[in-house]
Phi, psi and omega in degrees: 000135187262140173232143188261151191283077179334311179302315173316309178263040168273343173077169153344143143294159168286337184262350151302324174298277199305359187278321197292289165330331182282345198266317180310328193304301172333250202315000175262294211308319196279338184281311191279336155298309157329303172294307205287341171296279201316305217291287206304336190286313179314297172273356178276336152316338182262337196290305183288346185273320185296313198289338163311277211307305170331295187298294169339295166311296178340297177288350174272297173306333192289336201264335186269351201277339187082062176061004239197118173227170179255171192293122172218144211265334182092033179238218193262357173271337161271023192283328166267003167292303179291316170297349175284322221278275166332318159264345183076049244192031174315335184232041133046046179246032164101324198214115208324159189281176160275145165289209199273313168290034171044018163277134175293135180280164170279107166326151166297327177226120196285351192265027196264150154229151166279138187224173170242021198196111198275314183301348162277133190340280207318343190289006182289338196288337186214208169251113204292182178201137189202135171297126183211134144352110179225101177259080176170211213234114181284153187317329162271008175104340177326154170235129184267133140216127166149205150278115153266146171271160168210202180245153187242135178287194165299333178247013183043061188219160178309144143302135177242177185214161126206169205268144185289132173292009179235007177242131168266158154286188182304329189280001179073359176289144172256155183257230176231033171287156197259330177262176186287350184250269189251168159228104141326076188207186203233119180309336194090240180251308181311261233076041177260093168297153183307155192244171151257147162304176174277339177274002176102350175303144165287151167219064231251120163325110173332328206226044162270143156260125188229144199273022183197000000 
């Protein structure tokens, strides 16, 4: 009589199976963190690249303005002080104003367009601008509510701006920027802006795209 090794043919364990199954969950886990750093590095590469051209415009408007840029605090009302600056668009019907001579002006930066869909093909073409929700106070007290257009970052939240501390507005007003003229940036992935410190310090979030 032959008896055969009941252990042998037993295939896996239970408890080898779920060790197998704990290494795949690992290695699936550690892959989709890995795309998502790529994914996020990718944009934040689009990010500096849009805040180059933005400051390039930037400086062109500062240069047709007579030294004179305008007041933005980096707060949510200046996401639309830059884009009226930067499209020539002040009264934020979509399409740059006209001059003293009724010729339509030229954006500052040619790659900004309007879009209604941030998730849609054209926003691949530029640098999109779209109406978002604007809640706060302009620099002459004005109080903004509603939809504004502004320019968008990568994670589709505003590009913000403010004015420099060695620079004035029309008003002879100065801002709180960290570099001396303007500052430019992207709240980032977090979509955390910036705190102060107790001593009154900027304390700018790490993983802000900025422009200084």
């Amino acid at each position: 009589m032959k008896f055969r090794n009941v252990k042998a043919a037993s295939g896996f364990t239970l408890i080898e199976i779920l060790v197998v199954i704990a290494i795949l969950a690992t290695l699936a886990a550690g892959a989709w963190t890995a795309k998502g750093w790529i994914d996020n590095k990718q944009l934040v590469t689009t990010a500096e690249s849009h805040i180059g051209l933005l400051t390039q415009a930037m400086n062109a408007y500062r240069a047709d303005n007579g030294d004179i840029l305008p007041h933005g605090k980096g707060d949510a009302v200046s996401a639309n002080v830059l884009y009226s600056a930067l499209y020539c668009d002040e009264d934020n019907d979509g399409n740059p104003d006209k001059d003293e001579n009724g010729v339509t002006r030229m954006p500052y930066c040619e790659q900004l367009i309007i879009i209604e869909n941030t998730k849609a093909k054209e926003r691949e073409e530029g640098i999109p601008c779209i109406k978002v929700k604007i809640t706060g106070k302009t620099a002459k007290g004005t109080r903004l509510k509603g939809k504004r257009y502004a320019i968008i970052d990568p994670w589709n939240s505003p590009y913000r701006y403010r004015l420099g501390c060695e620079v004035a507005d029309e008003d002879g007003k100065t801002g709180m920027g960290i570099n001396p003229d303007f500052d430019i940036f992207s709240l980032g992935a977090d979509g955390k802006g910036d705190g102060l410190t107790k001593d009154g310090e900027n304390e700018d979030n790490i993983s802000n795209i900025q422009a200084w």
